[in-house]
PDB file of C-alpha atoms in Angstrom:
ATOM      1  CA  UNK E   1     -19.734  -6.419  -8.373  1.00 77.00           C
ATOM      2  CA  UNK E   2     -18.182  -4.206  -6.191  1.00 95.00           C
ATOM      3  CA  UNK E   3     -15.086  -2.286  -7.296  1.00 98.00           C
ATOM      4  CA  UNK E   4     -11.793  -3.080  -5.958  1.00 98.00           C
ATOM      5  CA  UNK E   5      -9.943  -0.534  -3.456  1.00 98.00           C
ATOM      6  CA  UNK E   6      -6.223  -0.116  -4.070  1.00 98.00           C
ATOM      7  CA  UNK E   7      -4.561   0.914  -0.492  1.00 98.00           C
ATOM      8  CA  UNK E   8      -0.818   1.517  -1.767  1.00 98.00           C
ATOM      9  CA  UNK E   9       0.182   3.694  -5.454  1.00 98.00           C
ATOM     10  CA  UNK E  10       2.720   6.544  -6.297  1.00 98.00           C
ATOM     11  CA  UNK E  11       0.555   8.070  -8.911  1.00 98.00           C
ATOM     12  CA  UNK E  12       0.152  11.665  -7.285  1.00 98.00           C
ATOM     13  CA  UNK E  13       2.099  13.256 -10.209  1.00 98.00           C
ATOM     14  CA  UNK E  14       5.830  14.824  -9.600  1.00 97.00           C
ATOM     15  CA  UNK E  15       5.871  13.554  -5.942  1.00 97.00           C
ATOM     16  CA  UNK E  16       7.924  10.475  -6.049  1.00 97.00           C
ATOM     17  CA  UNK E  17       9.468   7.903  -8.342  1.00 97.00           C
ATOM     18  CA  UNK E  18       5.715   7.259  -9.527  1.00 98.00           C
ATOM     19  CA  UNK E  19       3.862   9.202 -11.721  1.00 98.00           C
ATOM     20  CA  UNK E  20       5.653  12.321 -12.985  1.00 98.00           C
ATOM     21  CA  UNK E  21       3.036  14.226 -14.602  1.00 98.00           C
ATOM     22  CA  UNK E  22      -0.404  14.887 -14.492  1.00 98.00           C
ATOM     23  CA  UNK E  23      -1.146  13.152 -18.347  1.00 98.00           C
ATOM     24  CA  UNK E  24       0.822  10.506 -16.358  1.00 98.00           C
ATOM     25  CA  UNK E  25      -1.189   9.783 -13.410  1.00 98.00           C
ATOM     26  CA  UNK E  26      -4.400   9.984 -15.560  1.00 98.00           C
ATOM     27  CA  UNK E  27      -3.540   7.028 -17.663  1.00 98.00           C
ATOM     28  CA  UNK E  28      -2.657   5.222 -14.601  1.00 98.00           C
ATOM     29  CA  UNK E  29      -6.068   6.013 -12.875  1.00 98.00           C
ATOM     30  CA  UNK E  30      -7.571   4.957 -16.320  1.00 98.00           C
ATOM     31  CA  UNK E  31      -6.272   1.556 -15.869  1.00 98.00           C
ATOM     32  CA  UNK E  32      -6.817   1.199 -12.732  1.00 98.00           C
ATOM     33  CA  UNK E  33     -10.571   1.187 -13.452  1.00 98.00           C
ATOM     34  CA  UNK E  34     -10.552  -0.218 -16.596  1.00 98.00           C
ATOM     35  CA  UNK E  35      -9.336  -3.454 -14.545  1.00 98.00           C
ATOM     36  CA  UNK E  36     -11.775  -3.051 -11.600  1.00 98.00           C
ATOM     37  CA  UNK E  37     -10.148  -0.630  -9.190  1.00 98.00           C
ATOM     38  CA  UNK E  38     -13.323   2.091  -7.883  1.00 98.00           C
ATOM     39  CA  UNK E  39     -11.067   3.621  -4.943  1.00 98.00           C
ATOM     40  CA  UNK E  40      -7.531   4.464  -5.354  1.00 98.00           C
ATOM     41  CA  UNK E  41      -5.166   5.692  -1.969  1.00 98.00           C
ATOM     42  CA  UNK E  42      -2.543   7.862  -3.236  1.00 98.00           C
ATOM     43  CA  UNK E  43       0.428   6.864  -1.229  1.00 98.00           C
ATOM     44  CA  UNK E  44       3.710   8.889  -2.032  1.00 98.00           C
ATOM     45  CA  UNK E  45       7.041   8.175  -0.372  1.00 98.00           C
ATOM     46  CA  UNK E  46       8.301   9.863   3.190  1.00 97.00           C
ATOM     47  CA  UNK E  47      11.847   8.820   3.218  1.00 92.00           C
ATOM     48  CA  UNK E  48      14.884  10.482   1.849  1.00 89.00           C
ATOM     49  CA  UNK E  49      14.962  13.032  -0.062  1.00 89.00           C
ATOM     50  CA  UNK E  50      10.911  12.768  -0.543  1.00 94.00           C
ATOM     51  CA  UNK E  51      10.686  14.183   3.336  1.00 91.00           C
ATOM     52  CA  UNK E  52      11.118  17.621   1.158  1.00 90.00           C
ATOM     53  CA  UNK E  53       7.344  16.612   0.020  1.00 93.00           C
ATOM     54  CA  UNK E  54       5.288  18.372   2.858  1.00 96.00           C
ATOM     55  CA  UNK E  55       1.606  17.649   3.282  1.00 97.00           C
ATOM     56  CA  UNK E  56       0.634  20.834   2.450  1.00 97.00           C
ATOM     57  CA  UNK E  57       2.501  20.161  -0.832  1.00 97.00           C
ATOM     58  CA  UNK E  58       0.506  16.500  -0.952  1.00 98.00           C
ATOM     59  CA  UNK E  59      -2.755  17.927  -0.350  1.00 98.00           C
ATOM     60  CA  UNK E  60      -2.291  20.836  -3.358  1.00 98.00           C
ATOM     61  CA  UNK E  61      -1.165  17.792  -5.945  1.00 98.00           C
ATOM     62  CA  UNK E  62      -4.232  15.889  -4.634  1.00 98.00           C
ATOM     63  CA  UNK E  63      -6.749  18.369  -4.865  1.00 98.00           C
ATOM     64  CA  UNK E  64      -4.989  19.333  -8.428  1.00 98.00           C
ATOM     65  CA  UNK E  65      -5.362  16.036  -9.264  1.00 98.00           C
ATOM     66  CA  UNK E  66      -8.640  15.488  -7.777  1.00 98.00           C
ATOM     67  CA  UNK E  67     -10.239  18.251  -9.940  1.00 98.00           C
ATOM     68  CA  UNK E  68      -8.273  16.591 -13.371  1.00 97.00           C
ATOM     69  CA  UNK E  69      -9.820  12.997 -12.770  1.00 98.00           C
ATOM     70  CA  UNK E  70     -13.382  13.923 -12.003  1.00 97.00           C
ATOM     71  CA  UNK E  71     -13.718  15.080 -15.787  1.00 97.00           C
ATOM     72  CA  UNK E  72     -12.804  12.082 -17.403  1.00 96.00           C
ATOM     73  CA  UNK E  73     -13.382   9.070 -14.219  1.00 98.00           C
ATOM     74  CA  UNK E  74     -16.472  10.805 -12.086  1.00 98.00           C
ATOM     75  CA  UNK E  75     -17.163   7.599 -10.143  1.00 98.00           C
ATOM     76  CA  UNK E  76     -13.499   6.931  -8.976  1.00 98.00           C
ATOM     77  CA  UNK E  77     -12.676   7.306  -5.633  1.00 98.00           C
ATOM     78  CA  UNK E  78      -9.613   9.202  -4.576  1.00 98.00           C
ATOM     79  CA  UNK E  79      -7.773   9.645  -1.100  1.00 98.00           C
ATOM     80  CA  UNK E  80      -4.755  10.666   0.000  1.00 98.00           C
ATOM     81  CA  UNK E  81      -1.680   9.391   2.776  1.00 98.00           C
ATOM     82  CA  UNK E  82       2.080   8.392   2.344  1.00 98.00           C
ATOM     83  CA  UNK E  83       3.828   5.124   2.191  1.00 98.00           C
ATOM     84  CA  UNK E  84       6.086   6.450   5.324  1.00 98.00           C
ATOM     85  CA  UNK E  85       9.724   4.554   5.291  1.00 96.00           C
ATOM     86  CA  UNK E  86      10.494   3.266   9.378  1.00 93.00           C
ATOM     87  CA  UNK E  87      13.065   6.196  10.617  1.00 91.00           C
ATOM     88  CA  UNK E  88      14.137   8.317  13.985  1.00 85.00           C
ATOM     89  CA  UNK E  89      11.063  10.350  15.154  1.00 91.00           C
ATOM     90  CA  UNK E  90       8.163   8.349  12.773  1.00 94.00           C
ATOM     91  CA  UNK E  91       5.766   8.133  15.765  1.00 92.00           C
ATOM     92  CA  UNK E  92       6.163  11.919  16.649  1.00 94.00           C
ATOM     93  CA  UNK E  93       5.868  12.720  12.387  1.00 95.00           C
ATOM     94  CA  UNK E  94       2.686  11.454  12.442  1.00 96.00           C
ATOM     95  CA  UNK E  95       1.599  12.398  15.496  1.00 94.00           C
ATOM     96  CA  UNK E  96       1.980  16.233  14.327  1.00 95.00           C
ATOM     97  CA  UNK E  97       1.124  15.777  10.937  1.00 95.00           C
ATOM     98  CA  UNK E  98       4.303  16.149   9.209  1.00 94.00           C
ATOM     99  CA  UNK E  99       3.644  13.303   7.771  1.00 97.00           C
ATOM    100  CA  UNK E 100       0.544  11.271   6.974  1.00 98.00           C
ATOM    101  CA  UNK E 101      -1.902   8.721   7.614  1.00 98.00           C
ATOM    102  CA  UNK E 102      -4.070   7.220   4.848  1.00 98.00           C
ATOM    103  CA  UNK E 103      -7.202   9.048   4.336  1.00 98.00           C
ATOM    104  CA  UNK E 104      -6.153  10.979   7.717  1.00 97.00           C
ATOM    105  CA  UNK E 105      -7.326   8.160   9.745  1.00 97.00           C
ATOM    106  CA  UNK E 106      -5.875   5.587  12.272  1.00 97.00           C
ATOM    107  CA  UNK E 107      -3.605   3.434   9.689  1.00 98.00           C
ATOM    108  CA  UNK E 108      -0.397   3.757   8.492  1.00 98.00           C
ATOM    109  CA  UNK E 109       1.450   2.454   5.386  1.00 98.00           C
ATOM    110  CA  UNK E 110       4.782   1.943   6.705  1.00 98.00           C
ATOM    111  CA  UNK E 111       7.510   0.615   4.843  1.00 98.00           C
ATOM    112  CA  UNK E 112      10.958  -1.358   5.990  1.00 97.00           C
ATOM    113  CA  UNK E 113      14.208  -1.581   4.058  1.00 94.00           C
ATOM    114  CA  UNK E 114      14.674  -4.783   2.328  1.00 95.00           C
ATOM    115  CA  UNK E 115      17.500  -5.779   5.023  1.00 95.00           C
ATOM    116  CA  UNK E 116      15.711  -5.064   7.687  1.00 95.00           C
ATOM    117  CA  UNK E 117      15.758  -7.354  10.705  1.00 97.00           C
ATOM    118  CA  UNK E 118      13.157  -8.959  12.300  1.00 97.00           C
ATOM    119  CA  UNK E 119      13.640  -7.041  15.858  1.00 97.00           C
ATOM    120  CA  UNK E 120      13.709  -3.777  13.671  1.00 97.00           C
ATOM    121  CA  UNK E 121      10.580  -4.695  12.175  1.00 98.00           C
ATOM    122  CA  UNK E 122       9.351  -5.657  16.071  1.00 98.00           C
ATOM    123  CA  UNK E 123      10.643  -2.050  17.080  1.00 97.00           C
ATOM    124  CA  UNK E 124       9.167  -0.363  14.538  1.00 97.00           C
ATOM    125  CA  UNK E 125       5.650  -1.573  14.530  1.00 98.00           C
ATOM    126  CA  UNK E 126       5.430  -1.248  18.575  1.00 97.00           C
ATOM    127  CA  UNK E 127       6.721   2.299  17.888  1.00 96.00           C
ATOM    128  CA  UNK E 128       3.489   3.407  15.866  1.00 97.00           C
ATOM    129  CA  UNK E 129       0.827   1.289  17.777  1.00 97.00           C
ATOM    130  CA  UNK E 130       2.194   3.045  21.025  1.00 96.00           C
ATOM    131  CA  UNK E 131       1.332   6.286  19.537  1.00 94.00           C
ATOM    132  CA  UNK E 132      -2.063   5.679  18.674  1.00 96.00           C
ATOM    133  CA  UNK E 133      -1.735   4.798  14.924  1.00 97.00           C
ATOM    134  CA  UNK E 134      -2.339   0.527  13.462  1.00 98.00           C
ATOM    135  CA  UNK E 135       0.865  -0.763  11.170  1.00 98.00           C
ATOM    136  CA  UNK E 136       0.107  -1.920   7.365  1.00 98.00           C
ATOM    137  CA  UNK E 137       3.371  -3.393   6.745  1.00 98.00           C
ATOM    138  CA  UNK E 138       4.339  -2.484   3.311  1.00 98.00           C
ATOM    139  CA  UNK E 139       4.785  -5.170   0.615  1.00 98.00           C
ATOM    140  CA  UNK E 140       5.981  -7.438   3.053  1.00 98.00           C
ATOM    141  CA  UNK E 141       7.290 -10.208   0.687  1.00 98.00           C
ATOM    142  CA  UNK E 142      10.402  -7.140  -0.348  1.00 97.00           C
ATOM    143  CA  UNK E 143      12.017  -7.181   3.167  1.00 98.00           C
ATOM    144  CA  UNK E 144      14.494 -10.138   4.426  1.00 97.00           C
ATOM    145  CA  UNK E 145      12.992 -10.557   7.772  1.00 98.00           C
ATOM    146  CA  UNK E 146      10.242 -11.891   6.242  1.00 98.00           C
ATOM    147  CA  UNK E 147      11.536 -14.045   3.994  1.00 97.00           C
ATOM    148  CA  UNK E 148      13.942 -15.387   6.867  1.00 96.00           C
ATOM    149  CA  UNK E 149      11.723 -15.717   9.568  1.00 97.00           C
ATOM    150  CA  UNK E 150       8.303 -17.694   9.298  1.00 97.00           C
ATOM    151  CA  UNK E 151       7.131 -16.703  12.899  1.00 98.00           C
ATOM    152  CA  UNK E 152       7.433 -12.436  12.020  1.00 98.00           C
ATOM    153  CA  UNK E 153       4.249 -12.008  10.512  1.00 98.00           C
ATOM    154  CA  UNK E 154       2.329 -13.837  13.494  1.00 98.00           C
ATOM    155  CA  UNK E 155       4.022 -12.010  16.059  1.00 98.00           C
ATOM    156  CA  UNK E 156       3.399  -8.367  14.443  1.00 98.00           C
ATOM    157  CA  UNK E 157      -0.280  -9.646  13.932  1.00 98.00           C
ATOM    158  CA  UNK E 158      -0.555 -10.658  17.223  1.00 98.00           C
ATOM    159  CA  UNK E 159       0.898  -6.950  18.150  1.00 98.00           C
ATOM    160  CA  UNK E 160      -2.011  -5.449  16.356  1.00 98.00           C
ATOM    161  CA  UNK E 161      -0.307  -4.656  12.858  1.00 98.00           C
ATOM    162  CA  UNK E 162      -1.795  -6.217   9.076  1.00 98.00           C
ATOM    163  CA  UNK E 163       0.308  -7.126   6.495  1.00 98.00           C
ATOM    164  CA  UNK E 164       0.036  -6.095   2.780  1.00 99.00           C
ATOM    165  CA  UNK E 165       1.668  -7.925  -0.264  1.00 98.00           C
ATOM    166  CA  UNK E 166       2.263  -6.046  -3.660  1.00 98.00           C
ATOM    167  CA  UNK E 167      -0.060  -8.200  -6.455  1.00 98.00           C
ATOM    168  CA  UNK E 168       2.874  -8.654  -8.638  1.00 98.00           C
ATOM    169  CA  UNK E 169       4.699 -10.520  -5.592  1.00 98.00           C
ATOM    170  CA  UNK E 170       1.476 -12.752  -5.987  1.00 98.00           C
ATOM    171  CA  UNK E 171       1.807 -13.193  -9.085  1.00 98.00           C
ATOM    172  CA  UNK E 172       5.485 -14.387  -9.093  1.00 98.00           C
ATOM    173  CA  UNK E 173       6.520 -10.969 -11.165  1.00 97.00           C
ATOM    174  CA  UNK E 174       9.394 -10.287  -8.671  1.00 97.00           C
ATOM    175  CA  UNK E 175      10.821 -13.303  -7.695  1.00 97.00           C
ATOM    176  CA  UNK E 176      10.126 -16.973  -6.203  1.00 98.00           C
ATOM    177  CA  UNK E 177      11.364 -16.206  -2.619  1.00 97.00           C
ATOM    178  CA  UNK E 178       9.172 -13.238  -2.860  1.00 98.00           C
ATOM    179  CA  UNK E 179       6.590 -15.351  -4.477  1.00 98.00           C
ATOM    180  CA  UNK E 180       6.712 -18.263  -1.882  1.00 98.00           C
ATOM    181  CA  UNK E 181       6.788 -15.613   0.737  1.00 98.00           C
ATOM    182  CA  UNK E 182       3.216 -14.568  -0.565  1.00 98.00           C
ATOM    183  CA  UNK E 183       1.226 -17.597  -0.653  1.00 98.00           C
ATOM    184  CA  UNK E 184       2.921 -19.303   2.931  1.00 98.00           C
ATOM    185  CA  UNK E 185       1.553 -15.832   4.083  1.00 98.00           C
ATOM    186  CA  UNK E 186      -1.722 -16.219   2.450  1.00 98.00           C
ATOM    187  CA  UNK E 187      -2.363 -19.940   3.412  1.00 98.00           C
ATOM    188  CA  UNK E 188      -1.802 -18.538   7.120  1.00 98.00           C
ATOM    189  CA  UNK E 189      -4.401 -16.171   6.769  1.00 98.00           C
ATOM    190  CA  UNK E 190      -1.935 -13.885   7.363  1.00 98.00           C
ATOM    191  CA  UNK E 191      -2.349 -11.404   4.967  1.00 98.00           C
ATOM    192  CA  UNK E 192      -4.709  -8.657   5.156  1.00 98.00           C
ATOM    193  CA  UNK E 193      -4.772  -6.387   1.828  1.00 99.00           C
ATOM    194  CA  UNK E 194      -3.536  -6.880  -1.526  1.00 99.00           C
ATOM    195  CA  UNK E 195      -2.363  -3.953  -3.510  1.00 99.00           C
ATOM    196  CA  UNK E 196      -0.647  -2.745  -6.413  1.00 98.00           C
ATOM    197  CA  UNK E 197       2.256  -0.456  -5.432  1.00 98.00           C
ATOM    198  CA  UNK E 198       1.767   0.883  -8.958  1.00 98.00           C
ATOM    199  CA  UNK E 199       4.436   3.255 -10.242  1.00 98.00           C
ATOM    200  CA  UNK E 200       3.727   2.648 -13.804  1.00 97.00           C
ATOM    201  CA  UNK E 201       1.913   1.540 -17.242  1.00 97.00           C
ATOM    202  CA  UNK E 202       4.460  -1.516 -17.328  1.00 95.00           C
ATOM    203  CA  UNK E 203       6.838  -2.484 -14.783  1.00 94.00           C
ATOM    204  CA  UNK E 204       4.143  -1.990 -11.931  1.00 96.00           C
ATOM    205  CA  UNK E 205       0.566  -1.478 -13.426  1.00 98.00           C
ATOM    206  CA  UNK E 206      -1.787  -0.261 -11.455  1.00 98.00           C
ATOM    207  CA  UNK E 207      -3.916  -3.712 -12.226  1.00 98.00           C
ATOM    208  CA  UNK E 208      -5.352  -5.946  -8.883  1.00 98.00           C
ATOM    209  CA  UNK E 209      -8.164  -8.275 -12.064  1.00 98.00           C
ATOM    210  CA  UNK E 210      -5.565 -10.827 -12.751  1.00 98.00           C
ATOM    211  CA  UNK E 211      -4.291 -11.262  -9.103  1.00 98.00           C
ATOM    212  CA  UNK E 212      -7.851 -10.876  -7.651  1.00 98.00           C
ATOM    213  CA  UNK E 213      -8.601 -13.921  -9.734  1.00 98.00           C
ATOM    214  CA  UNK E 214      -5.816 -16.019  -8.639  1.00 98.00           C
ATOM    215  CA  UNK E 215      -6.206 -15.656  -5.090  1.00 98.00           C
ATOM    216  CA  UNK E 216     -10.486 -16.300  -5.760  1.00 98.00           C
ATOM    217  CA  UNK E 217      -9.203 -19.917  -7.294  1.00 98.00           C
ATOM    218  CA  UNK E 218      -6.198 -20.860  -4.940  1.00 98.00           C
ATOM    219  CA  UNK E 219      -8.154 -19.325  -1.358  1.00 98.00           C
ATOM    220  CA  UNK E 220     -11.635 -18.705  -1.820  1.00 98.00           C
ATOM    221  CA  UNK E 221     -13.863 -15.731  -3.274  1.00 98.00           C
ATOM    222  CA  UNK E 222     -14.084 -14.555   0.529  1.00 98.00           C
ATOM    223  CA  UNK E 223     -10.821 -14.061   1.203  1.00 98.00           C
ATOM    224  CA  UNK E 224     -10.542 -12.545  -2.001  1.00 98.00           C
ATOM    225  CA  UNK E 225     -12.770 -10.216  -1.004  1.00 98.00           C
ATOM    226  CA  UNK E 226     -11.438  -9.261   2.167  1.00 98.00           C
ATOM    227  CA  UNK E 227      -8.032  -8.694   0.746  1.00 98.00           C
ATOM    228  CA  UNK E 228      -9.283  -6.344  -2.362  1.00 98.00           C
ATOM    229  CA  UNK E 229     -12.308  -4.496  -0.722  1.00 98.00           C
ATOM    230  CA  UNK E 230     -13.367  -5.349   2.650  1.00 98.00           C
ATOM    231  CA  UNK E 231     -10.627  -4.632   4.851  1.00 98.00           C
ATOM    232  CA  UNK E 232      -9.580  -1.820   2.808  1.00 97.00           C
ATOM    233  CA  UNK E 233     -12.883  -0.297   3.011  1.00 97.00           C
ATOM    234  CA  UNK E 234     -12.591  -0.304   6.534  1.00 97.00           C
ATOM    235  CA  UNK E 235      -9.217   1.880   6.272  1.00 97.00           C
ATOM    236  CA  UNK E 236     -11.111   4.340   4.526  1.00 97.00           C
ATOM    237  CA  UNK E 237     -13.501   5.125   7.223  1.00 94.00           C
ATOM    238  CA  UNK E 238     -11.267   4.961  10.196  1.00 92.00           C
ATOM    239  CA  UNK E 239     -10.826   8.223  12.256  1.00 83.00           C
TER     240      UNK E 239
END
């Protein structure tokens, strides 16, 4: 069966408040494909005091870390990008390359604040599809406006932007608002990847197996499918 393809991690060692060391971020990668995962995005933060990360700084800890996994994982797939926090200027950061796209294609990870409201979240997403680039919203199932508001996800779908949920809000690991959030999204077919947001050995595993199996029982091996390696396949080859 055909490997799972995790979209959203912080395992690019020393970048974020992932995976601080290379020894680190090999024992994540391990699990990850010890549990299924064949394709791994590495997706550090651009907010804050992470903006200090530059991609020429990304692209050295990738290749670095590139070069480390081949010896011990030579079928896993690596790829690089940022999980890039909504701010002043996004469109124009991406647009010169200050900060990046995943796999240097046409999608974005983009992440709100957990109290964001649902016109910001509007704002935001029109923002990057006006400059050329298509919205994955970020673990939707962390921010408020989705929680609060049942018609968001529609409208930013009918915009042109996909929605991504974290497998541990799936799983109920974070929360039953954020858990109720998940499956009212998923029985909408409104959901269009499933990662693991994986930080972690414990608190946030790099693991999609047990969730991938859930979602197979509750919504079909098809969906299933679309969420862990379809559509995400698709972000891989986008230009």
């Amino acid at each position: 069966m055909e490997r799972f393809v995790d979209i959203h991690t912080h395992i690019l060692p020393g970048m974020d408040d992932g995976a601080q060391n290379p020894n680190q971020a090999l024992e994540l990668l391990k699990m990850a494909w010890d549990s299924g995962t064949g394709a791994v995005i590495l997706t550090p933060h651009y907010r804050g005091h992470y903006r200090r990360n530059t991609p020429q700084q990304l692209r050295q800890a990738y290749e670095s870390l590139c070069a480390q996994a081949k010896k011990e994982l030579p079928e896993l797939e690596l790829y690089l990008g940022n999980e890039v926090g909504i701010e002043i200027e996004l469109a124009e950061k991406l647009t010169d390359g200050r900060t990046l796209s995943l796999n240097g294609g046409s999608y974005v990870l983009l992440e709100f604040h957990s109290d964001c409201t649902a016109k910001q979240v509007v704002n935001g997403v029109l923002d990057i599809l006006n400059c050329g680039f298509t919205p994955i919203i970020a673990h939707a199932e962390r921010c408020d406006a989705f929680l609060n508001d049942r018609h968001l996800a529609g409208e930013v779908i009918d915009f042109g932007a996909l929605i991504q949920l974290n497998a541990a809000g799936v799983m109920g690991r974070t929360g039953c608002r954020a858990k109720r959030c998940c499956h009212r999204l998923l029985k909408k077919n409104q959901v269009h990847f499933i990662a693991s947001d994986a930080h972690d050995m414990k608190t946030r595993p790099p693991r999609l197996d047990e969730c991938y199996r859930l979602v197979c029982k509750k919504y079909g091996e098809d969906y299933a499918d679309a969420l862990f390696r379809r559509n995400a396949r698709t972000v891989l080859t986008s230009k």
